[in-house]
Short mmCIF file of C-alpha atoms in Angstrom, two decimals:
data_model
loop_
_atom_site.label_atom_id
_atom_site.label_comp_id
_atom_site.label_asym_id
_atom_site.label_seq_id
_atom_site.Cartn_x
_atom_site.Cartn_y
_atom_site.Cartn_z
CA UNK A 8 -0.01 0.27 -0.37
CA UNK A 9 1.58 3.40 -0.58
CA UNK A 10 2.11 6.33 1.31
CA UNK A 11 -0.68 8.32 2.16
CA UNK A 12 -0.66 11.88 1.99
CA UNK A 13 -1.57 12.70 5.86
CA UNK A 14 1.05 11.37 7.07
CA UNK A 15 3.84 14.67 6.12
CA UNK A 16 1.12 17.47 7.65
CA UNK A 17 -0.19 19.36 4.48
CA UNK A 18 0.65 16.71 1.69
CA UNK A 19 3.78 18.99 0.19
CA UNK A 20 6.56 16.96 1.72
CA UNK A 21 6.27 13.53 0.01
CA UNK A 22 8.88 12.53 -1.88
CA UNK A 23 8.88 13.02 -5.31
CA UNK A 24 6.94 10.42 -7.99
CA UNK A 25 9.68 8.39 -9.08
CA UNK A 26 10.38 7.27 -4.88
CA UNK A 27 6.74 6.88 -3.36
CA UNK A 28 4.66 6.58 -7.24
CA UNK A 29 2.46 3.35 -6.68
CA UNK A 30 4.21 2.43 -9.65
CA UNK A 31 1.86 -0.53 -11.33
CA UNK A 32 5.85 -1.61 -12.26
CA UNK A 33 6.49 -2.43 -9.09
CA UNK A 34 9.20 -1.37 -5.74
CA UNK A 35 9.45 2.39 -6.47
CA UNK A 36 13.14 1.38 -6.23
CA UNK A 37 12.02 -1.19 -9.46
CA UNK A 38 10.16 2.78 -11.24
CA UNK A 39 13.16 4.27 -10.90
CA UNK A 40 15.18 2.31 -12.59
CA UNK A 41 13.13 2.00 -15.69
CA UNK A 42 12.11 5.31 -15.68
CA UNK A 43 15.69 6.15 -15.89
CA UNK A 44 16.81 3.72 -18.81
CA UNK A 45 13.40 5.16 -20.56
CA UNK A 46 15.53 8.69 -20.29
CA UNK A 47 18.26 7.88 -21.18
CA UNK A 48 16.88 7.50 -25.01
CA UNK A 49 15.94 11.22 -24.60
CA UNK A 50 19.26 12.61 -22.92
CA UNK A 51 21.25 15.22 -23.76
CA UNK A 52 24.34 13.38 -23.73
CA UNK A 53 23.09 9.95 -25.80
CA UNK A 54 25.44 8.22 -23.59
CA UNK A 55 25.16 5.45 -25.68
CA UNK A 56 22.63 1.87 -25.46
CA UNK A 57 23.05 1.19 -21.84
CA UNK A 58 21.33 -1.84 -22.86
CA UNK A 59 24.35 -3.16 -24.41
CA UNK A 60 25.65 -3.62 -21.30
CA UNK A 61 26.05 -6.94 -19.82
CA UNK A 62 27.72 -7.18 -16.54
CA UNK A 63 28.34 -10.71 -14.69
CA UNK A 64 28.91 -10.83 -11.36
CA UNK A 65 26.63 -8.00 -10.97
CA UNK A 66 23.59 -9.33 -12.07
CA UNK A 67 22.03 -10.87 -8.94
CA UNK A 68 18.30 -11.63 -10.42
CA UNK A 69 18.72 -7.83 -12.35
CA UNK A 70 19.90 -6.63 -15.42
CA UNK A 71 23.95 -5.45 -15.49
CA UNK A 72 21.86 -3.07 -18.43
CA UNK A 73 19.70 -1.23 -16.06
CA UNK A 74 22.89 -1.14 -13.59
CA UNK A 75 24.95 0.97 -15.82
CA UNK A 76 21.52 2.75 -16.90
CA UNK A 77 21.58 4.04 -13.16
CA UNK A 78 25.14 4.72 -13.12
CA UNK A 79 25.22 6.49 -16.57
CA UNK A 80 22.22 8.37 -15.66
CA UNK A 81 23.33 9.42 -12.67
CA UNK A 82 26.87 11.63 -13.72
CA UNK A 83 24.42 13.11 -16.12
CA UNK A 84 21.85 14.21 -13.37
CA UNK A 85 23.46 17.37 -12.60
CA UNK A 86 23.18 18.72 -16.36
CA UNK A 87 21.32 22.04 -14.76
CA UNK A 88 24.07 22.58 -12.78
CA UNK A 89 26.72 22.75 -15.44
CA UNK A 90 27.84 25.86 -16.96
CA UNK A 91 26.88 26.31 -21.04
CA UNK A 92 30.64 26.90 -22.02
CA UNK A 93 31.20 23.40 -20.62
CA UNK A 94 28.75 21.48 -22.14
CA UNK A 95 30.01 20.25 -24.90
CA UNK A 96 33.08 19.16 -23.97
CA UNK A 97 31.55 17.55 -20.35
CA UNK A 98 29.91 15.63 -23.19
CA UNK A 99 32.77 14.14 -25.22
CA UNK A 100 34.18 13.23 -22.54
CA UNK A 101 31.97 10.92 -21.37
CA UNK A 102 30.81 9.66 -24.24
CA UNK A 103 34.94 8.76 -24.68
CA UNK A 104 35.00 7.01 -21.50
CA UNK A 105 31.42 5.15 -22.33
CA UNK A 106 32.47 3.84 -25.14
CA UNK A 107 35.59 2.93 -24.65
CA UNK A 108 34.93 1.24 -21.56
CA UNK A 109 32.60 -0.29 -23.47
CA UNK A 110 35.07 -1.39 -26.36
CA UNK A 111 37.55 -3.16 -23.76
CA UNK A 112 34.90 -4.99 -21.96
CA UNK A 113 34.38 -6.63 -25.16
CA UNK A 114 37.72 -7.47 -26.21
CA UNK A 115 38.88 -8.05 -22.42
CA UNK A 116 36.25 -10.25 -20.94
CA UNK A 117 33.41 -9.33 -18.82
CA UNK A 118 33.92 -5.94 -15.69
CA UNK A 119 34.81 -6.01 -12.71
CA UNK A 120 34.16 -3.78 -9.55
CA UNK A 121 37.60 -2.36 -10.36
CA UNK A 122 37.13 -1.43 -13.85
CA UNK A 123 33.35 0.22 -12.90
CA UNK A 124 34.66 2.54 -10.59
CA UNK A 125 37.64 2.96 -13.46
CA UNK A 126 34.98 4.18 -15.51
CA UNK A 127 32.52 5.85 -13.21
CA UNK A 128 36.45 7.63 -12.24
CA UNK A 129 36.59 8.54 -15.67
CA UNK A 130 32.86 10.92 -15.87
CA UNK A 131 33.10 13.70 -14.86
CA UNK A 132 30.93 14.82 -11.71
CA UNK A 133 28.80 18.42 -12.07
CA UNK A 134 30.61 21.36 -11.19
CA UNK A 135 29.55 22.41 -7.33
CA UNK A 136 26.88 24.78 -7.20
CA UNK A 137 28.02 25.83 -3.89
CA UNK A 138 28.86 29.09 -3.37
CA UNK A 139 31.49 30.39 -1.82
CA UNK A 140 31.88 33.18 1.11
CA UNK A 141 31.78 33.34 4.29
CA UNK A 142 28.91 35.85 3.86
CA UNK A 143 27.01 32.68 3.81
CA UNK A 144 27.60 31.30 7.29
CA UNK A 145 26.25 34.87 8.63
CA UNK A 146 22.93 34.89 9.93
CA UNK A 147 20.03 36.36 8.50
CA UNK A 148 18.94 40.06 10.48
CA UNK A 149 15.03 40.91 9.35
CA UNK A 150 14.94 43.16 12.95
CA UNK A 151 12.34 45.61 11.94
CA UNK A 152 10.80 43.67 9.49
CA UNK A 153 7.13 42.60 9.38
CA UNK A 154 5.93 38.72 7.43
CA UNK A 155 2.29 37.43 7.48
CA UNK A 156 2.93 33.75 7.64
CA UNK A 157 -1.02 31.78 7.09
CA UNK A 158 -1.57 29.05 8.18
CA UNK A 159 0.75 28.66 11.06
CA UNK A 160 -1.07 26.71 13.78
CA UNK A 161 1.16 23.59 13.66
CA UNK A 162 3.46 21.88 11.28
CA UNK A 163 5.67 23.59 8.27
CA UNK A 164 3.56 26.72 9.25
CA UNK A 165 4.54 26.81 12.79
CA UNK A 166 8.68 26.41 11.86
CA UNK A 167 8.56 28.32 9.07
CA UNK A 168 7.00 31.83 11.92
CA UNK A 169 9.36 30.29 14.57
CA UNK A 170 13.03 30.36 12.05
CA UNK A 171 11.49 34.09 11.30
CA UNK A 172 11.44 34.93 14.44
CA UNK A 173 14.98 33.60 14.81
CA UNK A 174 15.92 36.33 12.73
CA UNK A 175 13.96 39.07 14.57
CA UNK A 176 11.24 39.89 11.81
CA UNK A 177 8.11 40.42 14.10
CA UNK A 178 6.03 37.58 12.97
CA UNK A 179 1.96 37.36 12.25
CA UNK A 180 0.33 34.25 12.00
CA UNK A 181 -3.00 33.03 10.59
CA UNK A 182 -5.52 30.43 11.19
CA UNK A 183 -8.85 28.77 12.32
CA UNK A 184 -7.69 28.41 16.23
CA UNK A 185 -6.73 30.64 18.50
CA UNK A 186 -5.08 28.61 21.05
CA UNK A 187 -2.62 27.31 18.49
CA UNK A 188 -2.25 30.98 17.01
CA UNK A 189 -1.06 32.24 20.45
CA UNK A 190 1.38 29.52 20.70
CA UNK A 191 3.06 29.68 17.96
CA UNK A 192 3.31 33.48 19.02
CA UNK A 193 4.68 32.21 22.31
CA UNK A 194 7.31 30.98 20.59
CA UNK A 195 8.11 33.12 17.92
CA UNK A 196 8.88 35.86 20.84
CA UNK A 197 11.27 33.20 22.36
CA UNK A 198 12.81 32.39 19.43
CA UNK A 199 14.33 36.21 18.83
CA UNK A 200 11.01 37.96 17.31
CA UNK A 201 7.49 39.33 18.29
CA UNK A 202 4.90 36.85 17.50
CA UNK A 203 1.10 38.42 16.83
CA UNK A 204 -1.70 36.08 16.45
CA UNK A 205 -4.71 36.94 13.77
CA UNK A 206 -7.11 34.52 14.04
CA UNK A 207 -8.47 33.95 10.24
CA UNK A 208 -10.35 31.17 8.54
CA UNK A 209 -9.11 31.06 4.94
CA UNK A 210 -12.44 29.24 3.50
CA UNK A 211 -13.63 32.73 4.11
CA UNK A 212 -13.00 36.20 2.40
CA UNK A 213 -14.46 38.23 4.60
CA UNK A 214 -12.69 37.07 7.19
CA UNK A 215 -8.99 36.67 5.24
CA UNK A 216 -10.15 41.28 4.48
CA UNK A 217 -10.43 41.90 8.07
CA UNK A 218 -7.19 40.10 9.38
CA UNK A 219 -5.11 42.00 6.58
CA UNK A 220 -7.13 45.01 7.52
CA UNK A 221 -5.68 44.36 11.18
CA UNK A 222 -2.59 43.65 10.28
CA UNK A 223 -1.73 47.02 8.06
CA UNK A 224 -3.03 49.55 11.07
CA UNK A 225 -0.59 47.09 13.63
CA UNK A 226 2.27 47.51 10.48
CA UNK A 227 1.62 51.14 9.09
CA UNK A 228 0.08 49.71 5.72
CA UNK A 229 3.51 48.20 5.03
CA UNK A 230 4.61 44.37 4.55
CA UNK A 231 7.78 42.92 3.78
CA UNK A 232 7.43 38.95 3.60
CA UNK A 233 3.95 36.96 2.86
CA UNK A 234 3.96 33.30 2.76
CA UNK A 235 1.11 31.36 1.89
CA UNK A 236 1.24 28.21 3.49
CA UNK A 237 -2.52 27.65 4.49
CA UNK A 238 -3.96 24.27 3.22
CA UNK A 239 -6.65 21.85 4.05
CA UNK A 240 -5.84 18.92 4.77
CA UNK A 241 -8.23 15.70 4.80
CA UNK A 242 -10.20 14.08 6.80
CA UNK A 243 -9.14 10.47 7.92
CA UNK A 244 -11.65 8.83 6.12
CA UNK A 245 -10.19 10.60 2.74
CA UNK A 246 -6.70 10.05 3.83
CA UNK A 247 -7.50 6.44 3.96
CA UNK A 248 -8.58 5.90 1.04
CA UNK A 249 -6.02 8.11 -0.94
CA UNK A 250 -3.01 5.68 1.37
CA UNK A 251 -5.22 2.73 -0.50
CA UNK A 252 -4.86 3.64 -3.70
CA UNK A 253 -8.25 5.44 -5.00
CA UNK A 254 -8.67 6.66 -8.62
CA UNK A 255 -10.26 10.77 -8.86
CA UNK A 256 -13.33 8.85 -9.74
CA UNK A 257 -13.40 6.73 -6.43
CA UNK A 258 -13.28 9.77 -4.03
CA UNK A 259 -15.73 12.39 -4.01
CA UNK A 260 -16.18 15.64 -6.10
CA UNK A 261 -15.59 17.38 -2.03
CA UNK A 262 -12.16 16.68 -2.67
CA UNK A 263 -11.52 18.94 -5.49
CA UNK A 264 -13.46 22.14 -3.72
CA UNK A 265 -11.42 20.99 -0.18
CA UNK A 266 -7.87 21.09 -1.74
CA UNK A 267 -8.13 24.69 -4.16
CA UNK A 268 -9.89 26.17 -2.09
CA UNK A 269 -7.63 26.14 0.93
CA UNK A 270 -4.04 26.38 -0.94
CA UNK A 271 -4.86 27.61 -4.51
CA UNK A 272 -7.83 30.17 -3.89
CA UNK A 273 -6.68 31.20 -0.40
CA UNK A 274 -2.71 32.02 -1.86
CA UNK A 275 -4.83 34.31 -4.19
CA UNK A 276 -6.88 35.50 -1.59
CA UNK A 277 -4.22 36.83 0.22
CA UNK A 278 -1.92 37.55 -2.10
CA UNK A 279 -4.67 40.13 -3.35
CA UNK A 280 -4.84 41.26 0.04
CA UNK A 281 -0.94 41.39 1.27
CA UNK A 282 0.03 43.39 -2.38
CA UNK A 283 -0.64 47.05 -1.39
CA UNK A 284 1.58 46.90 1.67
CA UNK A 285 3.87 45.28 -0.36
CA UNK A 286 4.09 47.58 -3.29
CA UNK A 287 4.51 50.47 -0.47
CA UNK A 288 7.25 48.34 1.45
CA UNK A 289 9.33 48.31 -2.15
CA UNK A 290 8.58 51.98 -2.43
CA UNK A 291 9.57 53.53 0.58
CA UNK A 292 11.95 51.16 2.56
CA UNK A 293 14.66 51.18 -0.83
CA UNK A 294 13.84 46.67 -0.51
CA UNK A 295 12.35 44.17 -2.40
CA UNK A 296 9.71 42.40 -0.24
CA UNK A 297 9.33 38.68 -0.27
CA UNK A 298 6.64 36.75 -1.47
CA UNK A 299 6.36 32.85 -0.52
CA UNK A 300 4.37 30.15 -1.58
CA UNK A 301 4.87 26.67 -0.14
CA UNK A 302 4.50 23.87 -2.91
CA UNK A 303 5.62 20.70 -3.64
CA UNK A 304 7.08 18.00 -5.88
CA UNK A 305 3.39 17.23 -6.57
CA UNK A 306 3.87 20.44 -9.16
CA UNK A 307 5.61 18.10 -11.60
CA UNK A 308 5.04 14.89 -9.90
CA UNK A 309 2.09 12.47 -10.00
CA UNK A 310 0.90 12.95 -6.06
CA UNK A 311 -1.66 10.89 -4.23
CA UNK A 312 -4.58 12.66 -6.30
CA UNK A 313 -5.31 14.08 -9.25
CA UNK A 314 -6.53 17.37 -7.52
CA UNK A 315 -3.48 17.44 -5.56
CA UNK A 316 -0.69 17.73 -8.26
CA UNK A 317 -2.93 20.45 -10.02
CA UNK A 318 -3.08 22.47 -7.00
CA UNK A 319 0.63 22.47 -6.24
CA UNK A 320 1.34 23.04 -10.09
CA UNK A 321 -1.94 25.67 -10.53
CA UNK A 322 0.29 27.29 -7.14
CA UNK A 323 3.95 27.40 -8.96
CA UNK A 324 1.96 28.91 -11.87
CA UNK A 325 0.76 31.52 -9.71
CA UNK A 326 3.74 32.88 -8.58
CA UNK A 327 5.53 32.82 -11.90
CA UNK A 328 2.35 35.04 -13.09
CA UNK A 329 2.38 36.53 -9.84
CA UNK A 330 6.13 37.78 -10.33
CA UNK A 331 5.15 39.11 -13.53
CA UNK A 332 2.99 41.60 -12.15
CA UNK A 333 4.80 42.38 -8.93
CA UNK A 334 8.55 41.92 -10.03
CA UNK A 335 8.16 45.45 -11.89
CA UNK A 336 6.87 46.68 -8.42
CA UNK A 337 9.88 45.96 -6.68
CA UNK A 338 8.15 42.78 -4.80
CA UNK A 339 10.26 39.17 -6.03
CA UNK A 340 7.33 35.82 -5.56
CA UNK A 341 9.38 32.03 -4.93
CA UNK A 342 7.76 28.66 -4.74
CA UNK A 343 8.66 26.79 -1.82
CA UNK A 344 9.08 23.06 -1.91
CA UNK A 345 10.19 21.01 1.29
CA UNK A 346 10.90 17.12 1.03
CA UNK A 347 10.36 14.83 3.49
CA UNK A 348 8.85 17.27 6.93
CA UNK A 349 9.29 15.93 9.97
CA UNK A 350 5.58 17.19 11.20
CA UNK A 351 3.77 15.90 13.94
CA UNK A 352 1.85 13.85 11.30
CA UNK A 353 5.41 12.16 11.00
CA UNK A 354 5.94 11.57 14.46
CA UNK A 355 2.68 9.51 14.65
CA UNK A 356 4.28 6.72 12.23
CA UNK A 357 6.85 6.00 14.24
CA UNK A 358 4.20 4.02 16.82
CA UNK A 359 1.38 3.80 14.60
CA UNK A 360 2.32 2.55 11.35
CA UNK A 361 6.36 2.61 11.08
CA UNK A 362 5.97 0.60 8.15
CA UNK A 363 4.00 3.36 6.06
CA UNK A 364 7.42 5.54 7.51
CA UNK A 365 9.80 2.67 5.91
CA UNK A 366 7.75 3.18 2.21
CA UNK A 367 8.67 6.70 2.70
CA UNK A 368 12.18 7.32 3.02
CA UNK A 369 12.69 3.75 0.84
CA UNK A 370 13.84 2.05 4.88
CA UNK A 371 16.31 4.97 5.09
CA UNK A 372 16.42 6.11 9.19
CA UNK A 373 14.51 9.37 8.73
CA UNK A 374 16.04 11.29 10.83
CA UNK A 375 18.47 11.60 7.93
CA UNK A 376 16.87 12.08 5.40
CA UNK A 377 13.61 14.33 7.31
CA UNK A 378 14.17 17.88 7.43
CA UNK A 379 12.67 20.02 10.12
CA UNK A 380 10.17 22.25 9.13
CA UNK A 381 12.54 25.56 11.00
CA UNK A 382 14.58 24.49 7.53
CA UNK A 383 12.41 26.06 6.00
CA UNK A 384 11.51 29.49 7.81
CA UNK A 385 15.94 29.69 8.07
CA UNK A 386 15.71 29.11 3.98
CA UNK A 387 13.13 31.52 3.46
CA UNK A 388 15.13 34.11 6.40
CA UNK A 389 18.04 34.47 3.93
CA UNK A 390 15.89 34.46 1.02
CA UNK A 391 14.45 37.63 2.96
CA UNK A 392 17.42 38.63 3.91
CA UNK A 393 19.78 38.92 1.07
CA UNK A 394 18.32 39.60 -2.59
CA UNK A 395 21.11 37.66 -4.12
CA UNK A 396 19.64 34.42 -3.23
CA UNK A 397 16.77 34.43 -5.12
CA UNK A 398 18.22 34.06 -8.22
CA UNK A 399 19.95 30.64 -9.29
CA UNK A 400 21.41 28.28 -7.97
CA UNK A 401 19.84 29.18 -5.37
CA UNK A 402 16.18 29.28 -7.05
CA UNK A 403 15.07 27.19 -10.50
CA UNK A 404 16.03 29.43 -13.53
CA UNK A 405 13.15 30.57 -14.88
CA UNK A 406 11.05 28.71 -17.39
CA UNK A 407 8.20 26.00 -16.69
CA UNK A 408 9.65 24.76 -13.67
CA UNK A 409 11.47 28.24 -12.96
CA UNK A 410 11.24 30.32 -9.57
CA UNK A 411 10.85 27.33 -7.21
CA UNK A 412 13.31 27.12 -4.05
CA UNK A 413 13.63 23.41 -3.25
CA UNK A 414 14.53 23.82 0.50
CA UNK A 415 16.89 21.39 1.79
CA UNK A 416 19.11 21.88 -1.53
CA UNK A 417 19.49 25.62 -0.76
CA UNK A 418 20.04 25.11 2.30
CA UNK A 419 22.32 22.72 1.72
CA UNK A 420 24.14 25.30 -0.66
CA UNK A 421 23.05 28.63 1.44
CA UNK A 422 25.77 26.55 4.61
CA UNK A 423 22.19 26.66 6.67
CA UNK A 424 21.94 24.21 9.49
CA UNK A 425 18.60 22.04 10.57
CA UNK A 426 17.55 21.97 14.28
CA UNK A 427 19.05 24.05 17.57
CA UNK A 428 21.63 24.26 19.84
CA UNK A 429 21.05 23.44 23.13
CA UNK A 430 19.21 26.05 24.90
CA UNK A 431 17.26 27.20 22.24
CA UNK A 432 13.45 26.98 20.71
CA UNK A 433 14.35 25.38 17.53
CA UNK A 434 16.33 22.70 19.71
CA UNK A 435 13.02 22.30 22.02
CA UNK A 436 10.84 21.78 18.97
CA UNK A 437 12.90 19.92 16.76
CA UNK A 438 15.61 18.41 17.95
CA UNK A 439 19.81 19.02 18.15
CA UNK A 440 21.73 20.24 15.77
CA UNK A 441 22.72 19.10 13.00
CA UNK A 442 23.02 19.06 8.58
CA UNK A 443 20.50 19.51 6.69
CA UNK A 444 19.12 16.26 4.60
CA UNK A 445 19.40 15.52 1.27
CA UNK A 446 17.36 16.57 -1.40
CA UNK A 447 14.07 13.89 -1.88
CA UNK A 448 15.72 14.20 -6.04
CA UNK A 449 19.17 13.86 -5.12
CA UNK A 450 21.53 10.30 -5.11
CA UNK A 451 22.10 11.34 -1.44
CA UNK A 452 17.98 10.51 -0.88
CA UNK A 453 17.54 7.90 -3.55
CA UNK A 454 20.96 5.87 -3.74
CA UNK A 455 20.74 4.65 -0.26
CA UNK A 456 17.07 4.21 -0.11
CA UNK A 457 14.98 2.79 -3.31
CA UNK A 458 17.70 2.65 -5.74
CA UNK A 459 19.81 0.24 -3.39
CA UNK A 460 17.15 -1.97 -2.75
CA UNK A 461 16.91 -2.40 -6.65
CA UNK A 462 19.70 -2.77 -7.19
CA UNK A 463 21.82 -5.98 -7.48
CA UNK A 464 24.13 -6.86 -4.15
CA UNK A 465 27.32 -6.49 -6.19
CA UNK A 466 26.72 -3.11 -6.65
CA UNK A 467 25.28 -1.83 -3.36
CA UNK A 468 28.35 -0.81 -2.70
CA UNK A 469 27.81 2.23 -4.73
CA UNK A 470 24.92 3.72 -2.86
CA UNK A 471 27.45 3.81 0.44
CA UNK A 472 28.82 6.27 2.63
CA UNK A 473 31.03 8.40 0.05
CA UNK A 474 29.79 5.94 -2.77
CA UNK A 475 28.73 8.34 -6.38
CA UNK A 476 25.03 6.74 -5.55
CA UNK A 477 25.03 8.60 -3.08
CA UNK A 478 26.28 11.85 -3.23
CA UNK A 479 23.66 14.78 -2.28
CA UNK A 480 24.94 16.76 -4.99
CA UNK A 481 23.77 14.74 -7.91
CA UNK A 482 20.21 15.79 -8.18
CA UNK A 483 17.79 14.71 -10.85
CA UNK A 484 16.50 16.91 -13.94
CA UNK A 485 12.62 18.12 -12.75
CA UNK A 486 12.36 17.40 -16.37
CA UNK A 487 12.83 13.57 -15.79
CA UNK A 488 10.57 14.04 -12.87
CA UNK A 489 7.98 15.17 -14.85
CA UNK A 490 7.90 11.97 -17.43
CA UNK A 491 5.23 10.36 -15.66
CA UNK A 492 4.40 6.76 -15.04
CA UNK A 493 7.42 3.94 -16.20
CA UNK A 494 6.99 2.30 -19.52
CA UNK A 495 4.03 -0.73 -19.12
CA UNK A 496 6.55 -2.59 -20.96
#
């Protein structure tokens, strides 16, 4: 049974279809391997016919061509990270390496583990996108800035709000539960900012309008940061159906309205009422305010339900179009994609359904591959404090998948940390200080998880720490992830 959306807070936090898709082809690892083989035919590098390879001793029931397909594709996962001037040179080097090794294999017998390692050594890795400079280690300073986080009573929204508080911002938090919002506001203040609870049901436009009027009165009509995060999670009965793999025609029609009303539509409505304040701040502060919308990999990969993917894709499109209209007025708009987020709901799975959690992580320790909600907040802090982080490589370049900031990757490249030091609010809520988890489209997640399960025993060493197929810097292109279900044959 595939993992259901309710286990990750507001659904925007599960692995991509290449990992969690309920593939008819079998396990998620098999889905990934078959998808890699299909994608090689369309690869810009044309690395050669991987199907011509046969690796006796590495089979163990799996095709050697699958192994080589995975290895070859792993060298091109960072294509989007390459500098344009190196494209042709790197393509030639990879082709020569592959064809050269293929020729020697035909003449000297089956390749061994050492020859496989030599092949990998001949394939140049993508250039690092991690920016250099001590300025990346400096804390973001948002003192004097005014922020709004919608849907901040728990989960990712609360983590974002507390992260903004760490940087000294005044944070107005919205949601239906006054008690929960006041708890979040108190945490923001304890973390170093100032939290203000603004109860509001984002289904009701009148309440949203009133909430932003209240905020405008308190801020002098200015706003520096808007985070659209409100989302309506499915009720338990519907969540169970989705976990069981229900198709769209087996679900109530109300799922469309429920998922988009508090989600896509509420993002539009909040942006509508916040726009005058953002514009005023841009005109008077000398800074470019930031509008963020939390989305997910579901914007490009099938996840859970048709209505969910449409909502996330539309949210990403909303951000790109808002940028067209608000950009010239001095405002930057971005989609934020969290990864596998350790929300309150995930914590329940440790006790109630560990098998479900194991399927989500590919058998990996959730504490290694999961990120806490505060990491999204710290990424937003850095984006808000320094405008240079609002462009590639921290944000995807303009295009059909443009203006997206993937939390795990941005945190990695910005040198941010997850969790908190002893005595901090972050430590109290989210545990000890640690490096951010790998991106769920990176080999750091896919290699030791679902891919390792699909590889033959003789190739599993490549997914061990330090191995090529465990490299966090190798990331699947978003185009690869949007190719749909695996081939049926």
